[in-house]
Coordinates of C-alpha atoms and ligand atoms in Angstrom, one line a residue:
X10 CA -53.2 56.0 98.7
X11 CA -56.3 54.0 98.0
X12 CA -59.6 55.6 97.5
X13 CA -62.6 53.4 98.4
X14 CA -66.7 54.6 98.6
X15 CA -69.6 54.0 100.7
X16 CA -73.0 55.5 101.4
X17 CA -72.7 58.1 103.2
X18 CA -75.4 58.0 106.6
X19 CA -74.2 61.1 109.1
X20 CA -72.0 64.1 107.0
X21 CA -68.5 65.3 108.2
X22 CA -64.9 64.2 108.0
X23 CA -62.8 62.4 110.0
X24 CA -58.9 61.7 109.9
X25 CA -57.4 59.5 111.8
X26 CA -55.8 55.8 112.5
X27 CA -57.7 52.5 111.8
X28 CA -59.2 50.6 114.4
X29 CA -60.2 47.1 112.3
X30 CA -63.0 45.6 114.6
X31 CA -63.7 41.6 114.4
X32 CA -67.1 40.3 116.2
X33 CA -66.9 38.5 118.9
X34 CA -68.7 35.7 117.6
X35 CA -65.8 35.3 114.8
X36 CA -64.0 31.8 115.8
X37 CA -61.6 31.9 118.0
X38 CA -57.9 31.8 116.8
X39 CA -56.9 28.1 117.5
X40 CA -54.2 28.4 120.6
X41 CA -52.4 24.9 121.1
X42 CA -52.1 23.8 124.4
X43 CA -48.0 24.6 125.3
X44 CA -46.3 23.5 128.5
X45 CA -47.5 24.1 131.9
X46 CA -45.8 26.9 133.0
X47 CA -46.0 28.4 129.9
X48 CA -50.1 28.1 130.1
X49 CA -49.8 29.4 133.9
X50 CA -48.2 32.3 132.3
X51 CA -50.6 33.1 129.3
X52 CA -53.4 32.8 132.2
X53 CA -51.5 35.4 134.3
X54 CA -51.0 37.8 131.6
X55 CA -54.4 37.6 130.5
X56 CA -55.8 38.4 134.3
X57 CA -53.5 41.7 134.1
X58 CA -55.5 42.3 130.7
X59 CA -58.5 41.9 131.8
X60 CA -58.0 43.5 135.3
X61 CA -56.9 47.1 133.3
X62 CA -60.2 46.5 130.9
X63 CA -62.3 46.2 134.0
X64 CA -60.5 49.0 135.8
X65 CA -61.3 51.1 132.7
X66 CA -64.8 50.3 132.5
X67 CA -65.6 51.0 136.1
X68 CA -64.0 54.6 135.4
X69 CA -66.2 54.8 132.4
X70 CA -69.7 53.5 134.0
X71 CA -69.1 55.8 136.8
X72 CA -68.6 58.8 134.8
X73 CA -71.5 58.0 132.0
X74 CA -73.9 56.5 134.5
X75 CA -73.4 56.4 137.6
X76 CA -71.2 54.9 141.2
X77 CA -74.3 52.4 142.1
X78 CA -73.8 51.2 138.3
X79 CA -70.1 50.9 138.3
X80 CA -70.5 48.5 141.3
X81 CA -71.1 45.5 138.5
X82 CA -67.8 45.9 137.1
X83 CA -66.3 46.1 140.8
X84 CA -67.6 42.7 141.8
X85 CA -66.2 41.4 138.7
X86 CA -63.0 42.7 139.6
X87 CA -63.2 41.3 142.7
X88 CA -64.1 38.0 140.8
X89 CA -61.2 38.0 139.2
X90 CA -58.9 38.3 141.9
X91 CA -61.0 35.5 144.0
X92 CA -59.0 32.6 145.5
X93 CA -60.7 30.0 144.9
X94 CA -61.5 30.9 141.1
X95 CA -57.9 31.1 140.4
X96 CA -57.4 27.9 142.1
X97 CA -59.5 25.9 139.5
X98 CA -58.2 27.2 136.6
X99 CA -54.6 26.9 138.2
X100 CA -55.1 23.1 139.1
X101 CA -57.0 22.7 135.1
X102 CA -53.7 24.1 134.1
X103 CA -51.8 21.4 136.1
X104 CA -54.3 18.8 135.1
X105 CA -53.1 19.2 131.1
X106 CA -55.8 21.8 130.2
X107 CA -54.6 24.5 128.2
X108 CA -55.8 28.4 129.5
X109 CA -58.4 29.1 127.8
X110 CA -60.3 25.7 128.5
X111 CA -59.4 25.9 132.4
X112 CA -61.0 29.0 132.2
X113 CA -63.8 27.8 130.7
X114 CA -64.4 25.2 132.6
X115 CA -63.7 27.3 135.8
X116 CA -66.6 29.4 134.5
X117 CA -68.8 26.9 134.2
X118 CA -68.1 24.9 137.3
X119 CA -68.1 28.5 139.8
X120 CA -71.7 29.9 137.6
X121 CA -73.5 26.9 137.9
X122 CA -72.7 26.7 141.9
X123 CA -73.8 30.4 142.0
X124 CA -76.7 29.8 140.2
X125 CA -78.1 27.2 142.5
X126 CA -77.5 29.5 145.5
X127 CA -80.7 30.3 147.3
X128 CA -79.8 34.0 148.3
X129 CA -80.9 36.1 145.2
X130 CA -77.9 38.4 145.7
X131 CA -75.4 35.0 145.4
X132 CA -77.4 33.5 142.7
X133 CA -76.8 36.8 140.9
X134 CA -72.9 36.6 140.9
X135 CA -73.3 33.4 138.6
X136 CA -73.6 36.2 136.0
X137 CA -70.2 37.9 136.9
X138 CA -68.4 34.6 136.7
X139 CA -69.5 34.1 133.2
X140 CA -68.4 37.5 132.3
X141 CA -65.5 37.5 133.9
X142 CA -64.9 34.0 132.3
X143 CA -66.2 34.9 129.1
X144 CA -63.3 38.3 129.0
X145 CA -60.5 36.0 129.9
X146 CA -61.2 33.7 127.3
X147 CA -61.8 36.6 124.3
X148 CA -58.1 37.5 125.7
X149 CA -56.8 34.3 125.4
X150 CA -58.2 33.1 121.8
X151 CA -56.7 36.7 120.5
X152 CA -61.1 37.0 120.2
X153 CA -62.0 41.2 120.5
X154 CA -65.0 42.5 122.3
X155 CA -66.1 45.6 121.8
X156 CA -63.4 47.4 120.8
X157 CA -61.8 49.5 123.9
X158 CA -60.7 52.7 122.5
X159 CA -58.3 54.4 124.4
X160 CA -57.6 57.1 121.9
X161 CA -59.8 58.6 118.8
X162 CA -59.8 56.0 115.5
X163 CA -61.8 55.5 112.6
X164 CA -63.5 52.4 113.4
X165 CA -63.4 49.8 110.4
X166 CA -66.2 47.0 110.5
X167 CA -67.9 44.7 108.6
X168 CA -71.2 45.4 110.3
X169 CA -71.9 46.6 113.7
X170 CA -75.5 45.6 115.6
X171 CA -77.2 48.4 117.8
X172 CA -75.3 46.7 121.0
X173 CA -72.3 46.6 120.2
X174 CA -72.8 50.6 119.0
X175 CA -74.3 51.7 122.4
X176 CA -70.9 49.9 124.0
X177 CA -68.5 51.7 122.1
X178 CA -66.6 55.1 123.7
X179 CA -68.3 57.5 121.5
X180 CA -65.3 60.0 122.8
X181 CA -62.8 58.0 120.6
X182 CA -64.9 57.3 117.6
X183 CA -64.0 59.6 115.1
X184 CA -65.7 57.8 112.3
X185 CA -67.8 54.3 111.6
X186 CA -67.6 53.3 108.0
X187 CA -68.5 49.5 107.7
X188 CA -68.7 46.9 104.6
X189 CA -72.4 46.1 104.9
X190 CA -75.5 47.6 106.8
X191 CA -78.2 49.7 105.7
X192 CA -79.3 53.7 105.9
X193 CA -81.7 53.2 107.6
X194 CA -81.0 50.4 110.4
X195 CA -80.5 51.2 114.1
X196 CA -76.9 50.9 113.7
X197 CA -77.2 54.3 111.1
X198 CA -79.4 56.0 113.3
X199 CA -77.1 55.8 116.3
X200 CA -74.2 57.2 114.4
X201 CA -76.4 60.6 113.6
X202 CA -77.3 60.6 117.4
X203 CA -73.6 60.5 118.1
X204 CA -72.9 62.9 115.3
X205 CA -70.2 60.6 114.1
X206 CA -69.5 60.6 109.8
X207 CA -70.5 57.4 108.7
X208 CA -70.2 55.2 106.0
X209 CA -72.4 52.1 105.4
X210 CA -71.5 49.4 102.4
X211 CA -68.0 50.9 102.0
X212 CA -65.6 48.4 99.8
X213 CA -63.1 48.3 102.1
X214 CA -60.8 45.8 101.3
X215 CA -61.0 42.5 103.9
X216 CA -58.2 40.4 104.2
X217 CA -56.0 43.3 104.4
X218 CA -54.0 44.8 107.0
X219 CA -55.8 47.6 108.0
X220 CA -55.4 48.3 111.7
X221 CA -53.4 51.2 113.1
X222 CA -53.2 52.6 109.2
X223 CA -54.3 56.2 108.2
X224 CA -58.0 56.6 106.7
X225 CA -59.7 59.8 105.8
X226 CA -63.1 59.7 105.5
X227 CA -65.3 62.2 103.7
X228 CA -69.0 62.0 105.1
X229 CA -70.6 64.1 102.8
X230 CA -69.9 62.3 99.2
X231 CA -68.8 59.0 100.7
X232 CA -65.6 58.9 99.8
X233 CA -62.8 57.2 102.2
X234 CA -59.1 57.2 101.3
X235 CA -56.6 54.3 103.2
X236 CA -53.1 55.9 103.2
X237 CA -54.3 59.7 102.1
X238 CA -51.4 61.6 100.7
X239 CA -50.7 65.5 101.6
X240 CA -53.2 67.1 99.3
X241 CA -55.8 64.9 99.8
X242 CA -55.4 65.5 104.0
X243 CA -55.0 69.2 103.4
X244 CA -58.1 69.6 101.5
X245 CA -60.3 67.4 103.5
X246 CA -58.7 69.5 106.7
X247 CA -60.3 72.7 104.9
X248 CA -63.3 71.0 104.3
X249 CA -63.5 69.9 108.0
X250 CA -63.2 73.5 108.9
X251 CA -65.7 75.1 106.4
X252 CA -68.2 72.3 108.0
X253 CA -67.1 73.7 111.5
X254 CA -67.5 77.1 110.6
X255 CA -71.1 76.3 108.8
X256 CA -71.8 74.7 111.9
X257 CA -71.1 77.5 114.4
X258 CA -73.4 79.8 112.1
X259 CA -76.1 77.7 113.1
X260 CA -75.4 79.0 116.7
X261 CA -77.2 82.0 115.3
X262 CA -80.6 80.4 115.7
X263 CA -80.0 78.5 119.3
X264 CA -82.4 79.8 121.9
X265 CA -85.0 81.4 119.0
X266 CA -88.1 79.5 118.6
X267 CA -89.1 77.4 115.7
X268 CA -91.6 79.9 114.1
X269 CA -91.8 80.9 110.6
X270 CA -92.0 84.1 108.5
X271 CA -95.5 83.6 108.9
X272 CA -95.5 83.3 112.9
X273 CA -96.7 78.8 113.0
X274 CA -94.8 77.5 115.4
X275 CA -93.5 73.9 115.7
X276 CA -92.3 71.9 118.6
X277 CA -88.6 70.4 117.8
X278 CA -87.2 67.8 119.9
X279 CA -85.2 65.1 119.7
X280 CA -84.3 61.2 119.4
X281 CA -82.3 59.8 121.8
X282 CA -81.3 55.9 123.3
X283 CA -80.7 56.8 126.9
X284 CA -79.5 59.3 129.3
X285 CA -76.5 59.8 128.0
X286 CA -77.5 61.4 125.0
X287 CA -78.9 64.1 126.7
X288 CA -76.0 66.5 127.0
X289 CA -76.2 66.5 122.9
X290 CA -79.7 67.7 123.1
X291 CA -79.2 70.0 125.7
X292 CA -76.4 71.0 123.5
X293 CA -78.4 71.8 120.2
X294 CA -81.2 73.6 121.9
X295 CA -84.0 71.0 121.7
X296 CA -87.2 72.0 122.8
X297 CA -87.7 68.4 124.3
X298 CA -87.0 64.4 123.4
X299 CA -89.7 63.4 121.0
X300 CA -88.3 59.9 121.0
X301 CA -86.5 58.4 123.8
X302 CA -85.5 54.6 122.4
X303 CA -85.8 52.8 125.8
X304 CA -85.0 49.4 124.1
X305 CA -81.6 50.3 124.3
X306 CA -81.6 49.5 127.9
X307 CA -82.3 46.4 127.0
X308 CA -79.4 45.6 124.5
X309 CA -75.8 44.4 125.2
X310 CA -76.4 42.7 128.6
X311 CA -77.4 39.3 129.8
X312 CA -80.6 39.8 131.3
X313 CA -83.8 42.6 131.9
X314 CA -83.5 45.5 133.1
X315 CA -85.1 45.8 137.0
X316 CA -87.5 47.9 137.5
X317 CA -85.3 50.2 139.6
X318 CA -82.3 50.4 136.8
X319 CA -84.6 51.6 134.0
X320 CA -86.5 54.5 136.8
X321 CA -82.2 55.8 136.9
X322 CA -82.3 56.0 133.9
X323 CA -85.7 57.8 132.5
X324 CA -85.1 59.9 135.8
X325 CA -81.8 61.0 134.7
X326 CA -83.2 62.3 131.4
X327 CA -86.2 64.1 132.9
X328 CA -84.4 65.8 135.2
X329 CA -81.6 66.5 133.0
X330 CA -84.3 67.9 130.7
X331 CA -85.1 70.5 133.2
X332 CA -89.2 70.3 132.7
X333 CA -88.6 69.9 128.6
X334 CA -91.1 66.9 127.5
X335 CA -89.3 63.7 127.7
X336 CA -91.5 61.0 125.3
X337 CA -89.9 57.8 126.4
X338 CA -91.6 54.7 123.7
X339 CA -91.7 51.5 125.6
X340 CA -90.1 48.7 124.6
X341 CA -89.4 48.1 120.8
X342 CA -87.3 44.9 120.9
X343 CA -87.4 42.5 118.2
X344 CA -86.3 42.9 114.3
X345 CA -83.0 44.4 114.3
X346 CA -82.6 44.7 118.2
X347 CA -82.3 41.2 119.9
X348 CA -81.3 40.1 123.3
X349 CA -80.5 36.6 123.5
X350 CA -82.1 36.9 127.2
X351 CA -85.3 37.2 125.8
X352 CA -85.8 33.8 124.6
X353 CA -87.5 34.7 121.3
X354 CA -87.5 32.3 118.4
X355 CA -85.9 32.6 115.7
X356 CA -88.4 34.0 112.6
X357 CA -88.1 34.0 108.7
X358 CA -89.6 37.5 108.6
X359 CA -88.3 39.4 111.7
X360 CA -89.4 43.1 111.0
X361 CA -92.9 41.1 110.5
X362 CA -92.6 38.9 113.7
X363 CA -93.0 38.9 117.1
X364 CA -91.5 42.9 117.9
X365 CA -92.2 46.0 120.5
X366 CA -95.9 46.0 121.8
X367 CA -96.5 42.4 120.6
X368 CA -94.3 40.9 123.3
X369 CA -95.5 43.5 125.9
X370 CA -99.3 42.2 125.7
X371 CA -98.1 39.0 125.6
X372 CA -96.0 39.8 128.7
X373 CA -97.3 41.7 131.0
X374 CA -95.1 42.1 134.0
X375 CA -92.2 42.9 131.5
X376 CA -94.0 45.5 130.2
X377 CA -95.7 46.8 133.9
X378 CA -92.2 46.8 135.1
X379 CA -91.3 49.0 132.5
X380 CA -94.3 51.3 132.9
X381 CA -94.1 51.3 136.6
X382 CA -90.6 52.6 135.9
X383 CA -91.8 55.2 133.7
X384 CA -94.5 56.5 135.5
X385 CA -91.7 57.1 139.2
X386 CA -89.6 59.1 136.7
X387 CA -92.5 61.3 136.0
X388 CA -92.4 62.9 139.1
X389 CA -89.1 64.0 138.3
X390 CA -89.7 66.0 135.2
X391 CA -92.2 66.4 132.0
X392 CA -92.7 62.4 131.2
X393 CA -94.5 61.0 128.6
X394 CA -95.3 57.3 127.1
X395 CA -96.0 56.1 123.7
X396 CA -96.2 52.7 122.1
X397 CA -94.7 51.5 118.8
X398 CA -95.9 49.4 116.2
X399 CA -99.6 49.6 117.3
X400 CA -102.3 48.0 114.6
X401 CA -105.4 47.9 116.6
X402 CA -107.6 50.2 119.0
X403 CA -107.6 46.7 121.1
X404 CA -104.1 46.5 121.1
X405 CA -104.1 50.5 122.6
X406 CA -106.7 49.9 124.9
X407 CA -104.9 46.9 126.3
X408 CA -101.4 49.1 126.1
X409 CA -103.6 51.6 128.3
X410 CA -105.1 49.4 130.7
X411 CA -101.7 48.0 131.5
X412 CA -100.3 51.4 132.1
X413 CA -103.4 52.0 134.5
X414 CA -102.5 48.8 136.5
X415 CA -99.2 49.8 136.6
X416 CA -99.8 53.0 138.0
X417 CA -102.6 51.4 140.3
X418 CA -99.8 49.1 141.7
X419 CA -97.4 51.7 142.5
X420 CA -100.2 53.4 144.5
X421 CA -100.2 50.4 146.0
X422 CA -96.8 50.8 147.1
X423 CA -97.5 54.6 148.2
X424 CA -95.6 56.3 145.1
X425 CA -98.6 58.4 144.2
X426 CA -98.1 60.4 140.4
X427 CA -100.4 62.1 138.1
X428 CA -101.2 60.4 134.6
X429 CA -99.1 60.9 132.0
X430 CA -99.8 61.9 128.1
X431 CA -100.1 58.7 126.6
X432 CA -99.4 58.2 122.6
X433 CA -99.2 55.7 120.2
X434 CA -96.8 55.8 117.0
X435 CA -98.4 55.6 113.6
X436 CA -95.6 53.5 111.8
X437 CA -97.9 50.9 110.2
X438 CA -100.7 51.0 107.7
X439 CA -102.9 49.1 109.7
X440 CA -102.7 52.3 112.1
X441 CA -103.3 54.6 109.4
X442 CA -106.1 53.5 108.6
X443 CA -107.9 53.3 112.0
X444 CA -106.5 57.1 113.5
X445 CA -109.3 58.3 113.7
X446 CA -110.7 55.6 115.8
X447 CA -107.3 55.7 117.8
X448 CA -107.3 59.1 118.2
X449 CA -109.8 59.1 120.4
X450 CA -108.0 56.5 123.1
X451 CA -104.7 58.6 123.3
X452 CA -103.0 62.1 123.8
X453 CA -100.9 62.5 120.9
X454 CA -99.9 60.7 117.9
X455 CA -95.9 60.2 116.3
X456 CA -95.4 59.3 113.2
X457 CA -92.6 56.3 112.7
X458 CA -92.0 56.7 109.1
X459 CA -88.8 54.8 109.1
X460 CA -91.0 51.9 109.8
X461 CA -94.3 53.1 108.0
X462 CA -92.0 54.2 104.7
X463 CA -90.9 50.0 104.9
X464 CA -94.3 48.6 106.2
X465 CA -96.3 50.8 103.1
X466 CA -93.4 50.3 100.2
X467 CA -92.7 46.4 101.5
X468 CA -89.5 47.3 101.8
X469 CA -87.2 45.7 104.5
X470 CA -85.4 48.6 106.0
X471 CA -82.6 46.6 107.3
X472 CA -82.0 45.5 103.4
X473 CA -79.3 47.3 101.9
X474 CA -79.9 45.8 98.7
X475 CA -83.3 47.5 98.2
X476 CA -82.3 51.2 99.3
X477 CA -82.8 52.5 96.1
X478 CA -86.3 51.3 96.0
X479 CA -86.7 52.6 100.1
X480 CA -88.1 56.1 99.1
X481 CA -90.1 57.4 101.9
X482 CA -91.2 60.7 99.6
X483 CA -93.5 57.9 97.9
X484 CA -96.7 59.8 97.5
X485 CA -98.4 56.7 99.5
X486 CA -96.5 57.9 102.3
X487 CA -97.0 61.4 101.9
X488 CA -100.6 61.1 101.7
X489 CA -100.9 58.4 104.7
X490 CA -98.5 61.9 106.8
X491 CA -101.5 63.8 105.5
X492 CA -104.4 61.6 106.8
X493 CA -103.1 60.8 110.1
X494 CA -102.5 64.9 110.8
X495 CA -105.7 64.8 109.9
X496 CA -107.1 62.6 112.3
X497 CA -105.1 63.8 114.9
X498 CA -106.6 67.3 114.6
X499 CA -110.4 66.4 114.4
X500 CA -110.2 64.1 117.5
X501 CA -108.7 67.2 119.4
X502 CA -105.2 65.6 120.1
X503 CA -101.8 67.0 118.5
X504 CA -99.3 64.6 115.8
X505 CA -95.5 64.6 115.3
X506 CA -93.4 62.9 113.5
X507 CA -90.3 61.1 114.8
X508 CA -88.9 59.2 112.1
X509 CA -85.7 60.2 110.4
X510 CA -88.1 62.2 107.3
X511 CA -88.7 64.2 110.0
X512 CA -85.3 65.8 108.9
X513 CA -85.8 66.2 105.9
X514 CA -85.3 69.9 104.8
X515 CA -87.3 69.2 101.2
X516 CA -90.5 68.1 103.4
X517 CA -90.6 70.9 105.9
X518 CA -92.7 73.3 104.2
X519 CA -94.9 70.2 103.5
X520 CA -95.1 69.1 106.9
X521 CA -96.0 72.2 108.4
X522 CA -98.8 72.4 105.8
X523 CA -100.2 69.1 107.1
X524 CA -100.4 71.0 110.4
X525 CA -97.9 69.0 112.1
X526 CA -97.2 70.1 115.4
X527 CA -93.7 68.5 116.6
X528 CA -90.9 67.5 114.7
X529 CA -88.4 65.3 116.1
X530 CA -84.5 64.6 115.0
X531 CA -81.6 63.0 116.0
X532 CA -79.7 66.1 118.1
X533 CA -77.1 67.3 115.4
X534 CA -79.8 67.9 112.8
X535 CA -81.7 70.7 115.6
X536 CA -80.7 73.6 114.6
X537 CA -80.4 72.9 111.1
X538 CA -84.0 72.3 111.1
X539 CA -84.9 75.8 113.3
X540 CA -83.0 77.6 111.0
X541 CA -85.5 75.9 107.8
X542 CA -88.3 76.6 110.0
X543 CA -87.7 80.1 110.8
X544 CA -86.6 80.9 107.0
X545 CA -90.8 79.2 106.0
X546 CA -93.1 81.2 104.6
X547 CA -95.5 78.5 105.5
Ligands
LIG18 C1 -89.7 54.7 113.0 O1 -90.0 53.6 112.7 O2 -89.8 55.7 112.2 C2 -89.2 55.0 114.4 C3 -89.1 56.3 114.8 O3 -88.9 54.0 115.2 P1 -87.6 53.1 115.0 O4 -86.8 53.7 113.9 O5 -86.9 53.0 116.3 O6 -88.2 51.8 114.5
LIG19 MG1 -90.3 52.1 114.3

């Protein structure tokens, strides 16, 4: 048995088998080019591969998302099985290519006569081709994509970005615990929306054979052990089932409001990245989503989302929500969360560059698009919109005024809806400073204090040498909580918080004290939180 640590980021404990993930971007495994037949072969084998992958995912889109979604993966199925496709790389095979470069070279030659198609719906398929390409190849230079878990596993990284998290089957993820990556990254946050026991900078030994082997991982002190012996699974096995237990007692509290002793009531909500992570807050009795991260539907995928795609998917949430609030923050790209697709420089100070409402002024039809979406969803349930990293009451007018166009041009198109409350999150000092002015502009205020505890502290959050210095009790970001409440309240409009301190059990009583109004957490921390409110004297 070998027993490793690393910081813990979501409690719990896991058992279970290995799964050693390797980016994609690792280099491929050099394959020398054997004999014809034997290359013909390798190709074939690699098509069955990646025809059961494909046959998985569309069973897995359809299910999660939806049959109009899981069409994408059919045409690529259909790609793969094309004639003429298999043709080229058969004759590159012939010709004295080896697989993988037939493939790629069919790839390129079949995408770029796609792409200079007229018909939009033909040009399209060049996309398909390059996937379907790009899958065949992974197979044949021994290169992993996301991981494809058919059964549950402890998944072993060094890091993992937010789109290659959203990809994974959170069904068979019993735990994350990677070498690097910080507390409070995206990455950390999705793994408490998933309720999954997480470990970031674990010293896992690298170089090792660690796939398929037995890891138990303790979530609440950090600890993992490769190889556990008997005792060490029995007792983490009791431990497992004291935290169930603990867990179901919550149950006592699911369906009571989030008052105190004193009768103050607070809404609680929840953080979520898309639809799918609605059945969690349905689950632990949310009173609505305080945060929906629509970025998300912008990771792990080649281009934007259309107009129509993003409308499934803030629709599916509202209704889902049944006429709970639904806050859905517009785009938040940049930093952390890339998409190649986007085209954005690269910067020597990301979390201080070009990010979220930045790029929407500066383009506008992305972010109409998105808005446009928004506002069709909200005739399907309780929608509202808010805006991160705002500095300026310019920058919220021109947020506003977008938003108005937006719903000006879908008037145009005869979808008539009623406005929306509109918010802007107070994550940066700048913001701080000027709530009072921008609380007259907007509805509602939430506080971001993952990003106001780095902004305030200069402290890069994605820096997981400097999490001992990230301290977000930091009286300078107590008392910025205390002046935008505040502000909030003499301009007549309400303030939540929906950074992860919103959680935190030690500020509750201080947070209702500020007069806060909403709280809102990733889904497993709910009822957790309703049971510290309703135990408040506050
Ligand atoms: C925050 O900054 O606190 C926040 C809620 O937004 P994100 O974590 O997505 O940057
Ligand atoms: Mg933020």
């Amino acid at each position: 048995m070998f027993k490793g640590h690393g910081r813990s980021v979501f409690s719990g404990v896991a058992i279970g088998p290995v799964y050693a993930f390797e980016r994609v971007s690792a280099p491929a495994r050099h394959v020398p080019v054997l004999d014809e037949a034997t290359e013909l072969s390798r190709f074939h084998t690699a098509k069955e591969t990646a025809a059961s992958q494909l046959r998985a995912l569309y069973e897995k889109t359809r299910r999660e998302i939806g049959e109009d979604e899981a069409m994408i993966i059919d045409v690529q199925m259909m790609m793969l099985d094309d004639g003429d496709y298999n043709d080229a790389v058969e004759e590159g095979i012939r010709g004295g290519s080896g697989a993988d470069a037939a493939v790629a070279a069919a790839g390129r030659q079949f995408s770029e006569f796609f792409a200079s198609l007229d018909d939009p719906y033909m040009k399209a398929r060049a996309a398909d081709v390059r996937d379907v390409s790009q899958r065949l190849s992974d197979i044949l230079c021994g290169r992993e994509g996301v991981p494809a878990l058919t059964e549950p596993m402890v998944l072993v990284a060094d890091d993992l970005t937010p789109s290659e998290t959203v990809a994974l089957d959170k069904n068979n993820i019993l735990a994350f615990v990677t070498r690097q990556g910080s507390a409070n990254s995206h990455t950390a946050i999705l793994a408490r929306i998933m309720n999954i026991p997480s470990l970031v900078q674990a010293d896992v030994p690298s170089g090792e054979k660690l796939h398929g082997r037995m890891i138990a991982v303790d979530g609440f002190t950090g600890e993992y052990f490769l190889d556990p012996d008997e005792a060490t699974v029995a007792r983490l096995r009791e431990k497992r089932r004291a935290d169930t237990e603990q867990r179901r007692a919550l149950d006592a509290v699911r369906g009571l409001p989030s008052v105190t002793k004193s009768g103050r009531q607070v809404r609680l909500y929840a953080n979520i990245g898309g639809p799918e992570d609605v059945p969690a807050v349905l689950f632990n009795d949310a009173e609505g989503v305080g945060l929906f991260r629509s970025e998300f539907l912008y990771l792990g995928r080649d281009d934007y989302p259309s107009e129509d795609e993003q409308f499934e998917a803030y629709r599916k949430a509202a209704e889902q929500m049944g006429g709970k609030p639904v806050i859905i923050r517009t785009l938040d790209i940049g930093a952390d969360k890339k998409a190649d697709y986007f085209g954005l420089a690269r910067e020597e100070n990301p979390a201080l560059g070009f990010r979220a409402i930045r790029i929407c002024l500066e383009r506008p039809e992305l972010f109409k698009t998105q808005l446009r979406a928004i506002y069709r969803a909200s005739a399907y349930g309780k929608v509202a919109v808010m805006f991160p990293m705002i500095i300026s009451a310019d920058e919220t007018k021109r947020a506003l005024a977008l938003a108005a166009e937006a719903r000006a041009e879908l008037a145009a198109r005869g979808i008539v809806v009623d406005e929306i409350e509109r918010g802007v999150m107070i994550e940066t000092p700048a913001a701080v400073m000027v709530s009072a002015e921008l609380a007259k502009l907007v509805d509602f205020f939430s506080v971001g204090t993952n990003d106001l505890t780095q902004y305030t502290l200069a402290i890069d959050r994605q820096n997981e040498q400097l999490d001992k210095f990230y301290d977000p009790h930091h009286p300078a970001v107590l008392e910025m909580l205390r002046v935008i409440a505040q502000n909030a309240h003499a301009a007549g409009i309400w303030a939540g918080i929906c950074g992860e301190l919103a959680a935190d059990a030690e500020l509750t009583d201080t947070f209702l004290k500020m007069g806060y109004d909403e709280l809102s957490v990733s889904p497993p921390f709910i009822l957790e939180l309703r049971k510290r409110i309703r135990d408040s004297a506050v």
